[in-house]
Amino acid sequence: MLVKEYRICMPLTTEEYRVGQLYTISKHSHQESEKGEGVEVVRNEPHEDPVHGPGQFTEKRVHLSSKLPGWARAVTPRIFYITEKAWNYYPYTITEYTCSFLPKFSIYIETKYEDNCGDSENIFHSDKILGDHEVSFLDIAFDEIPERYYRSLEDPRFFSSAKTGRGPLREGWRQHTKPIMCSYKLVTVKFEVWGLQTRVEQFVHKVIRDILLIGHRQAFTWVDEWCAGMTMEEVRRYERETQEATNEIIGLVAPTISVSEVGQPTATHSAPASAPSTPLSDDAPDFLAPPKARPRKKSAPETLTLPALRERASAE
């Protein structure tokens, strides 16, 4: 087991990011979905936890057969997916990934969001951590990402928000930028196979680091799409329509997805105690990379920006 803590700052507030987090995940999942591949949303419903209180539970299947390297496709089932389960008790979340084909390979992520520059120590107070663990500060502006995932429009060093006036980010921005928040992520990776454990766990953490950088860069550089007064009701509607369209793109019948506000708890899904899994490859999986340039799907509800949502609501 290899445990690392990542701290990623953004020029946002935690209250703003409550909406931004949902918008970014939905848009990214839709962009990375192709016919028969991508992120299938299985469940999205209110959830009550006896410890953390009201929240939202989601279950997704990440279909990625064609994304695997050749050697992996030769030994995996034709239909291959990873199950993602997430418990969102914002500003605290839990995410785990499981794969029945690789039961000894697991990832478990706890996340806390705070309005500071990443200076909270021992924020998780976790008894699951034995001894010291590595803490890494990730800079969304100046830490490098793999060149193939780079997009100039998603570079915080050059992006300037027309609606918030934030950006571009300069050297040392974390020390003087206001507002500022930090995503604290405690990541546990397990690969319990003798002779390969250390190498694989270290490699997976490298992949996770790149994914975290890319995702948080997108969250900030897409801020003008979601920060102009978008309400939780509007972003939940956007989330629902995006999820249904994504399921159609990957060739599945869209399930009934409940994204009503928390406060109407249904089933209880206990927060997990152990961890999950992700695919092996030489590089970060393509389905988690920044979106590639390709024709926009006609069904893509990412065009349902805030004004469009409000116009539709008025018409109804």
CSV table of N, CA and C in Angstrom, one decimal, residues 84-221:
chain,number,residue,atom,x,y,z
A,84,GLU,N,-16.7,3.1,-10.7
A,84,GLU,CA,-16.3,4.2,-9.8
A,84,GLU,C,-17.5,4.5,-8.9
A,85,LYS,N,-17.3,4.5,-7.7
A,85,LYS,CA,-18.3,4.9,-6.7
A,85,LYS,C,-17.9,6.1,-5.9
A,86,ALA,N,-18.8,7.1,-5.8
A,86,ALA,CA,-18.4,8.3,-5.2
A,86,ALA,C,-19.5,8.8,-4.2
A,87,TRP,N,-19.0,9.2,-3.0
A,87,TRP,CA,-19.9,9.7,-2.0
A,87,TRP,C,-19.6,11.2,-1.8
A,88,ASN,N,-20.4,12.1,-2.2
A,88,ASN,CA,-20.2,13.5,-2.1
A,88,ASN,C,-20.9,14.2,-1.0
A,89,TYR,N,-20.1,14.5,0.1
A,89,TYR,CA,-20.6,15.2,1.2
A,89,TYR,C,-19.9,16.6,1.3
A,90,TYR,N,-20.0,17.2,0.2
A,90,TYR,CA,-19.2,18.5,0.0
A,90,TYR,C,-19.2,19.3,1.3
A,91,PRO,N,-18.1,19.8,1.8
A,91,PRO,CA,-16.7,19.8,1.2
A,91,PRO,C,-15.9,18.6,1.5
A,92,TYR,N,-16.5,17.4,1.7
A,92,TYR,CA,-15.7,16.2,1.9
A,92,TYR,C,-16.3,15.2,1.0
A,93,THR,N,-15.4,14.5,0.3
A,93,THR,CA,-15.9,13.4,-0.7
A,93,THR,C,-15.0,12.2,-0.6
A,94,ILE,N,-15.6,11.1,-1.0
A,94,ILE,CA,-14.9,9.8,-1.0
A,94,ILE,C,-15.1,9.2,-2.4
A,95,THR,N,-14.0,8.7,-3.0
A,95,THR,CA,-14.1,8.1,-4.4
A,95,THR,C,-13.3,6.8,-4.3
A,96,GLU,N,-13.9,5.7,-4.9
A,96,GLU,CA,-13.2,4.5,-5.0
A,96,GLU,C,-13.4,3.9,-6.4
A,97,TYR,N,-12.4,3.1,-6.8
A,97,TYR,CA,-12.5,2.4,-8.1
A,97,TYR,C,-12.3,0.9,-7.9
A,98,THR,N,-13.1,0.1,-8.5
A,98,THR,CA,-13.0,-1.3,-8.4
A,98,THR,C,-13.0,-2.0,-9.7
A,99,CYS,N,-12.3,-3.1,-9.8
A,99,CYS,CA,-12.3,-3.8,-11.1
A,99,CYS,C,-12.3,-5.3,-10.8
A,100,SER,N,-13.4,-6.0,-11.1
A,100,SER,CA,-13.5,-7.4,-10.8
A,100,SER,C,-12.4,-8.2,-11.4
A,101,PHE,N,-11.8,-7.7,-12.6
A,101,PHE,CA,-10.8,-8.5,-13.3
A,101,PHE,C,-9.4,-8.4,-12.6
A,102,LEU,N,-9.3,-7.3,-11.8
A,102,LEU,CA,-8.0,-7.0,-11.1
A,102,LEU,C,-8.3,-6.8,-9.6
A,103,PRO,N,-8.8,-7.8,-8.9
A,103,PRO,CA,-9.2,-7.6,-7.5
A,103,PRO,C,-8.1,-7.1,-6.6
A,104,LYS,N,-6.9,-7.4,-6.9
A,104,LYS,CA,-5.8,-7.0,-6.0
A,104,LYS,C,-5.2,-5.6,-6.3
A,105,PHE,N,-5.9,-4.9,-7.2
A,105,PHE,CA,-5.4,-3.5,-7.6
A,105,PHE,C,-6.5,-2.5,-7.2
A,106,SER,N,-6.2,-1.6,-6.3
A,106,SER,CA,-7.3,-0.7,-5.8
A,106,SER,C,-6.8,0.7,-5.6
A,107,ILE,N,-7.7,1.6,-5.7
A,107,ILE,CA,-7.4,3.1,-5.4
A,107,ILE,C,-8.6,3.6,-4.6
A,108,TYR,N,-8.2,4.4,-3.6
A,108,TYR,CA,-9.2,5.0,-2.6
A,108,TYR,C,-8.8,6.4,-2.4
A,109,ILE,N,-9.7,7.3,-2.6
A,109,ILE,CA,-9.4,8.8,-2.5
A,109,ILE,C,-10.3,9.5,-1.5
A,110,GLU,N,-9.8,10.1,-0.5
A,110,GLU,CA,-10.5,11.0,0.3
A,110,GLU,C,-10.2,12.5,-0.1
A,111,THR,N,-11.2,13.3,-0.1
A,111,THR,CA,-10.9,14.7,-0.5
A,111,THR,C,-11.6,15.7,0.4
A,112,LYS,N,-10.9,16.7,0.8
A,112,LYS,CA,-11.4,17.8,1.6
A,112,LYS,C,-11.1,19.1,0.9
A,113,TYR,N,-12.0,20.0,0.9
A,113,TYR,CA,-11.8,21.4,0.3
A,113,TYR,C,-11.9,22.4,1.4
A,114,GLU,N,-10.9,23.3,1.4
A,114,GLU,CA,-10.9,24.4,2.4
A,114,GLU,C,-10.4,25.7,1.7
A,115,ASP,N,-10.9,26.8,2.3
A,115,ASP,CA,-10.5,28.1,1.8
A,115,ASP,C,-9.2,28.6,2.4
A,116,ASN,N,-8.1,28.0,1.9
A,116,ASN,CA,-6.7,28.4,2.3
A,116,ASN,C,-5.8,28.0,1.2
A,117,CYS,N,-4.5,28.3,1.4
A,117,CYS,CA,-3.5,28.0,0.4
A,117,CYS,C,-2.8,26.7,0.6
A,118,GLY,N,-3.4,25.8,1.3
A,118,GLY,CA,-2.8,24.4,1.4
A,118,GLY,C,-2.0,24.3,2.7
A,119,ASP,N,-2.2,25.1,3.7
A,119,ASP,CA,-1.4,25.1,4.9
A,119,ASP,C,-2.0,24.4,6.1
A,120,SER,N,-3.1,23.7,5.9
A,120,SER,CA,-3.7,22.9,7.0
A,120,SER,C,-2.9,21.6,7.1
A,121,GLU,N,-2.5,21.3,8.3
A,121,GLU,CA,-1.7,20.1,8.5
A,121,GLU,C,-2.6,19.0,9.1
A,122,ASN,N,-2.3,17.8,8.8
A,122,ASN,CA,-3.0,16.6,9.3
A,122,ASN,C,-4.5,16.8,9.2
A,123,ILE,N,-5.0,17.2,8.0
A,123,ILE,CA,-6.4,17.6,7.8
A,123,ILE,C,-7.3,16.4,7.8
A,124,PHE,N,-6.7,15.2,7.5
A,124,PHE,CA,-7.6,14.0,7.5
A,124,PHE,C,-7.7,13.2,8.8
A,125,HIS,N,-6.7,13.4,9.7
A,125,HIS,CA,-6.8,12.8,11.0
A,125,HIS,C,-7.1,11.3,10.8
A,126,SER,N,-6.4,10.7,9.9
A,126,SER,CA,-6.8,9.3,9.5
A,126,SER,C,-5.9,8.3,10.3
A,127,ASP,N,-6.6,7.3,10.9
A,127,ASP,CA,-5.9,6.3,11.6
A,127,ASP,C,-5.4,5.2,10.6
A,128,LYS,N,-5.8,5.3,9.4
A,128,LYS,CA,-5.4,4.4,8.3
A,128,LYS,C,-4.0,4.6,7.9
A,129,ILE,N,-3.5,5.8,8.2
A,129,ILE,CA,-2.1,6.1,7.7
A,129,ILE,C,-1.1,5.7,8.8
A,130,LEU,N,-0.3,4.8,8.4
A,130,LEU,CA,0.7,4.3,9.4
A,130,LEU,C,2.0,5.0,9.1
A,131,GLY,N,2.4,5.8,10.1
A,131,GLY,CA,3.6,6.6,9.9
A,131,GLY,C,3.4,7.8,9.0
A,132,ASP,N,4.6,8.4,8.6
A,132,ASP,CA,4.5,9.6,7.8
A,132,ASP,C,4.1,9.2,6.4
A,133,HIS,N,3.5,10.1,5.7
A,133,HIS,CA,3.2,9.9,4.2
A,133,HIS,C,3.6,11.2,3.5
A,134,GLU,N,3.9,11.0,2.2
A,134,GLU,CA,4.4,12.1,1.4
A,134,GLU,C,3.3,13.1,1.1
A,135,VAL,N,3.6,14.4,1.2
A,135,VAL,CA,2.7,15.4,0.8
A,135,VAL,C,3.3,16.2,-0.3
A,136,SER,N,2.5,16.3,-1.4
A,136,SER,CA,2.9,16.9,-2.6
A,136,SER,C,2.0,18.1,-3.0
A,137,PHE,N,2.6,19.3,-3.2
A,137,PHE,CA,1.9,20.4,-3.6
A,137,PHE,C,1.9,20.5,-5.1
A,138,LEU,N,0.7,20.5,-5.8
A,138,LEU,CA,0.7,20.6,-7.2
A,138,LEU,C,0.3,22.0,-7.7
A,139,ASP,N,1.0,22.6,-8.6
A,139,ASP,CA,0.8,23.9,-9.1
A,139,ASP,C,0.1,23.8,-10.4
A,140,ILE,N,-1.2,24.2,-10.5
A,140,ILE,CA,-1.9,24.1,-11.8
A,140,ILE,C,-1.4,25.0,-12.9
A,141,ALA,N,-0.6,26.0,-12.5
A,141,ALA,CA,0.0,26.9,-13.6
A,141,ALA,C,1.4,26.4,-14.0
A,142,PHE,N,2.2,26.0,-13.1
A,142,PHE,CA,3.6,25.8,-13.5
A,142,PHE,C,4.2,24.4,-13.3
A,143,ASP,N,3.4,23.5,-12.8
A,143,ASP,CA,3.8,22.1,-12.9
A,143,ASP,C,3.5,21.5,-14.3
A,144,GLU,N,4.5,20.7,-14.8
A,144,GLU,CA,4.3,20.2,-16.1
A,144,GLU,C,3.3,19.1,-16.2
A,145,ILE,N,2.6,19.0,-17.3
A,145,ILE,CA,1.8,17.9,-17.7
A,145,ILE,C,2.3,17.3,-18.9
A,146,PRO,N,1.9,16.0,-19.2
A,146,PRO,CA,2.4,15.4,-20.5
A,146,PRO,C,2.0,16.3,-21.7
A,147,GLU,N,2.9,16.4,-22.6
A,147,GLU,CA,2.7,17.4,-23.7
A,147,GLU,C,1.5,17.0,-24.6
A,148,ARG,N,1.2,15.7,-24.7
A,148,ARG,CA,0.0,15.4,-25.5
A,148,ARG,C,-1.3,15.8,-24.9
A,149,TYR,N,-1.3,16.2,-23.6
A,149,TYR,CA,-2.5,16.6,-23.0
A,149,TYR,C,-2.6,18.1,-22.9
A,150,TYR,N,-1.6,18.8,-23.4
A,150,TYR,CA,-1.6,20.3,-23.3
A,150,TYR,C,-2.5,20.9,-24.2
A,151,ARG,N,-3.3,21.9,-23.7
A,151,ARG,CA,-4.1,22.8,-24.6
A,151,ARG,C,-3.9,24.2,-24.1
A,152,SER,N,-3.6,25.1,-25.0
A,152,SER,CA,-3.3,26.5,-24.7
A,152,SER,C,-4.5,27.2,-24.0
A,153,LEU,N,-5.7,26.8,-24.4
A,153,LEU,CA,-6.9,27.4,-23.8
A,153,LEU,C,-7.1,27.0,-22.4
A,154,GLU,N,-6.4,25.9,-22.0
A,154,GLU,CA,-6.5,25.4,-20.6
A,154,GLU,C,-5.2,25.6,-19.8
A,155,ASP,N,-4.5,26.6,-20.2
A,155,ASP,CA,-3.2,27.0,-19.5
A,155,ASP,C,-3.5,28.2,-18.6
A,156,PRO,N,-3.4,28.0,-17.3
A,156,PRO,CA,-3.7,29.1,-16.4
A,156,PRO,C,-2.7,30.2,-16.5
A,157,ARG,N,-1.5,30.0,-17.1
A,157,ARG,CA,-0.6,31.1,-17.2
A,157,ARG,C,-1.0,32.1,-18.2
A,158,PHE,N,-2.0,31.7,-19.1
A,158,PHE,CA,-2.4,32.6,-20.2
A,158,PHE,C,-3.9,32.9,-20.1
A,159,PHE,N,-4.6,32.1,-19.3
A,159,PHE,CA,-6.1,32.3,-19.3
A,159,PHE,C,-6.5,33.5,-18.4
A,160,SER,N,-7.4,34.3,-18.9
A,160,SER,CA,-8.0,35.4,-18.1
A,160,SER,C,-9.5,35.3,-18.1
A,161,SER,N,-10.1,35.2,-17.0
A,161,SER,CA,-11.5,35.1,-16.9
A,161,SER,C,-12.2,36.4,-17.2
A,162,ALA,N,-13.1,36.4,-18.1
A,162,ALA,CA,-13.8,37.6,-18.5
A,162,ALA,C,-14.9,37.9,-17.4
A,163,LYS,N,-15.4,36.9,-16.7
A,163,LYS,CA,-16.5,37.2,-15.8
A,163,LYS,C,-16.0,37.4,-14.4
A,164,THR,N,-14.9,36.8,-14.0
A,164,THR,CA,-14.4,37.0,-12.6
A,164,THR,C,-13.2,37.9,-12.5
A,165,GLY,N,-12.5,38.1,-13.7
A,165,GLY,CA,-11.3,39.0,-13.7
A,165,GLY,C,-10.1,38.2,-13.1
A,166,ARG,N,-10.2,36.9,-12.9
A,166,ARG,CA,-9.0,36.2,-12.3
A,166,ARG,C,-8.2,35.6,-13.4
A,167,GLY,N,-6.9,35.6,-13.2
A,167,GLY,CA,-5.9,35.1,-14.2
A,167,GLY,C,-5.4,36.2,-15.0
A,168,PRO,N,-4.4,36.0,-15.8
A,168,PRO,CA,-3.5,34.8,-15.7
A,168,PRO,C,-2.8,34.6,-14.4
A,169,LEU,N,-2.3,33.4,-14.1
A,169,LEU,CA,-1.6,33.2,-12.9
A,169,LEU,C,-0.1,33.3,-13.2
A,170,ARG,N,0.5,34.1,-12.3
A,170,ARG,CA,2.0,34.4,-12.4
A,170,ARG,C,2.8,33.6,-11.3
A,171,GLU,N,4.1,33.5,-11.5
A,171,GLU,CA,4.9,32.8,-10.6
A,171,GLU,C,4.7,33.3,-9.2
A,172,GLY,N,4.5,32.3,-8.2
A,172,GLY,CA,4.2,32.7,-6.8
A,172,GLY,C,2.8,33.0,-6.6
A,173,TRP,N,1.8,32.7,-7.5
A,173,TRP,CA,0.5,33.2,-7.4
A,173,TRP,C,-0.2,32.7,-6.1
A,174,ARG,N,0.2,31.5,-5.6
A,174,ARG,CA,-0.5,31.0,-4.4
A,174,ARG,C,-0.3,31.8,-3.1
A,175,GLN,N,0.8,32.6,-3.1
A,175,GLN,CA,1.1,33.4,-1.9
A,175,GLN,C,0.3,34.7,-1.9
A,176,HIS,N,-0.2,35.2,-3.1
A,176,HIS,CA,-0.8,36.5,-3.0
A,176,HIS,C,-2.2,36.6,-3.7
A,177,THR,N,-2.6,35.5,-4.2
A,177,THR,CA,-3.9,35.5,-4.9
A,177,THR,C,-5.1,35.3,-4.0
A,178,LYS,N,-6.1,36.1,-4.2
A,178,LYS,CA,-7.4,36.1,-3.4
A,178,LYS,C,-8.5,36.1,-4.4
A,179,PRO,N,-9.6,35.3,-4.3
A,179,PRO,CA,-9.7,34.2,-3.3
A,179,PRO,C,-8.8,33.0,-3.6
A,180,ILE,N,-8.6,32.1,-2.7
A,180,ILE,CA,-7.9,30.9,-3.0
A,180,ILE,C,-8.4,29.8,-2.1
A,181,MET,N,-8.5,28.6,-2.7
A,181,MET,CA,-8.9,27.4,-2.0
A,181,MET,C,-7.9,26.3,-2.3
A,182,CYS,N,-8.1,25.2,-1.5
A,182,CYS,CA,-7.2,24.0,-1.8
A,182,CYS,C,-8.0,22.7,-1.7
A,183,SER,N,-7.7,21.9,-2.7
A,183,SER,CA,-8.2,20.5,-2.7
A,183,SER,C,-7.2,19.6,-2.0
A,184,TYR,N,-7.5,19.1,-0.9
A,184,TYR,CA,-6.6,18.1,-0.2
A,184,TYR,C,-7.1,16.7,-0.5
A,185,LYS,N,-6.2,15.9,-1.1
A,185,LYS,CA,-6.6,14.6,-1.6
A,185,LYS,C,-5.6,13.5,-0.9
A,186,LEU,N,-6.2,12.6,-0.2
A,186,LEU,CA,-5.4,11.5,0.4
A,186,LEU,C,-5.7,10.3,-0.5
A,187,VAL,N,-4.6,9.9,-1.2
A,187,VAL,CA,-4.8,8.8,-2.2
A,187,VAL,C,-4.1,7.5,-1.7
A,188,THR,N,-4.8,6.4,-1.6
A,188,THR,CA,-4.3,5.1,-1.2
A,188,THR,C,-4.3,4.2,-2.4
A,189,VAL,N,-3.1,3.7,-2.8
A,189,VAL,CA,-3.1,2.8,-4.0
A,189,VAL,C,-2.6,1.4,-3.4
A,190,LYS,N,-3.2,0.4,-3.8
A,190,LYS,CA,-2.8,-1.0,-3.5
A,190,LYS,C,-2.7,-1.9,-4.7
A,191,PHE,N,-1.6,-2.6,-4.8
A,191,PHE,CA,-1.4,-3.6,-5.8
A,191,PHE,C,-0.7,-4.8,-5.1
A,192,GLU,N,-1.5,-5.7,-4.6
A,192,GLU,CA,-0.9,-6.7,-3.7
A,192,GLU,C,-0.4,-7.9,-4.5
A,193,VAL,N,0.6,-7.7,-5.3
A,193,VAL,CA,1.2,-8.8,-6.1
A,193,VAL,C,2.7,-8.8,-5.9
A,194,TRP,N,3.2,-9.9,-5.3
A,194,TRP,CA,4.6,-9.9,-5.0
A,194,TRP,C,5.5,-9.7,-6.2
A,195,GLY,N,6.5,-8.9,-6.0
A,195,GLY,CA,7.5,-8.6,-7.1
A,195,GLY,C,7.1,-7.4,-7.9
A,196,LEU,N,5.8,-7.0,-7.9
A,196,LEU,CA,5.4,-5.9,-8.8
A,196,LEU,C,4.8,-4.8,-7.9
A,197,GLN,N,4.5,-5.0,-6.7
A,197,GLN,CA,3.8,-4.1,-5.9
A,197,GLN,C,4.4,-2.6,-5.9
A,198,THR,N,5.6,-2.5,-5.5
A,198,THR,CA,6.2,-1.2,-5.4
A,198,THR,C,6.2,-0.4,-6.7
A,199,ARG,N,6.6,-1.1,-7.8
A,199,ARG,CA,6.7,-0.4,-9.1
A,199,ARG,C,5.4,0.0,-9.6
A,200,VAL,N,4.4,-0.8,-9.4
A,200,VAL,CA,3.0,-0.5,-9.9
A,200,VAL,C,2.4,0.6,-9.1
A,201,GLU,N,2.5,0.5,-7.8
A,201,GLU,CA,1.9,1.6,-7.0
A,201,GLU,C,2.6,2.9,-7.2
A,202,GLN,N,3.9,3.0,-7.4
A,202,GLN,CA,4.5,4.3,-7.7
A,202,GLN,C,4.1,4.8,-9.1
A,203,PHE,N,3.9,3.9,-10.1
A,203,PHE,CA,3.5,4.3,-11.4
A,203,PHE,C,2.1,4.8,-11.3
A,204,VAL,N,1.2,4.2,-10.6
A,204,VAL,CA,-0.2,4.7,-10.5
A,204,VAL,C,-0.3,6.0,-9.9
A,205,HIS,N,0.5,6.3,-8.9
A,205,HIS,CA,0.6,7.6,-8.3
A,205,HIS,C,1.0,8.7,-9.3
A,206,LYS,N,2.0,8.3,-10.2
A,206,LYS,CA,2.4,9.3,-11.2
A,206,LYS,C,1.2,9.6,-12.1
A,207,VAL,N,0.5,8.6,-12.5
A,207,VAL,CA,-0.7,8.8,-13.4
A,207,VAL,C,-1.7,9.7,-12.7
A,208,ILE,N,-2.0,9.4,-11.4
A,208,ILE,CA,-3.0,10.2,-10.7
A,208,ILE,C,-2.5,11.6,-10.6
A,209,ARG,N,-1.2,11.9,-10.3
A,209,ARG,CA,-0.8,13.2,-10.3
A,209,ARG,C,-1.1,14.0,-11.5
A,210,ASP,N,-0.9,13.4,-12.7
A,210,ASP,CA,-1.2,14.1,-14.0
A,210,ASP,C,-2.6,14.3,-14.1
A,211,ILE,N,-3.5,13.3,-13.7
A,211,ILE,CA,-4.9,13.5,-13.8
A,211,ILE,C,-5.4,14.6,-13.0
A,212,LEU,N,-4.9,14.7,-11.7
A,212,LEU,CA,-5.3,15.8,-10.8
A,212,LEU,C,-4.9,17.2,-11.4
A,213,LEU,N,-3.7,17.3,-11.9
A,213,LEU,CA,-3.3,18.6,-12.5
A,213,LEU,C,-4.2,19.0,-13.7
A,214,ILE,N,-4.5,18.0,-14.6
A,214,ILE,CA,-5.3,18.3,-15.7
A,214,ILE,C,-6.7,18.7,-15.3
A,215,GLY,N,-7.3,18.0,-14.4
A,215,GLY,CA,-8.7,18.2,-14.0
A,215,GLY,C,-8.8,19.6,-13.3
A,216,HIS,N,-7.9,20.0,-12.4
A,216,HIS,CA,-8.0,21.2,-11.7
A,216,HIS,C,-7.7,22.4,-12.7
A,217,ARG,N,-6.8,22.2,-13.7
A,217,ARG,CA,-6.6,23.2,-14.7
A,217,ARG,C,-7.9,23.5,-15.4
A,218,GLN,N,-8.6,22.4,-15.8
A,218,GLN,CA,-9.8,22.6,-16.5
A,218,GLN,C,-10.9,23.3,-15.7
A,219,ALA,N,-11.0,22.9,-14.4
A,219,ALA,CA,-12.0,23.5,-13.5
A,219,ALA,C,-11.8,25.1,-13.5
A,220,PHE,N,-10.6,25.5,-13.4
A,220,PHE,CA,-10.3,27.0,-13.4
A,220,PHE,C,-10.5,27.6,-14.8
A,221,THR,N,-10.0,27.0,-15.8
A,221,THR,CA,-10.1,27.7,-17.1
A,221,THR,C,-11.4,27.6,-17.8
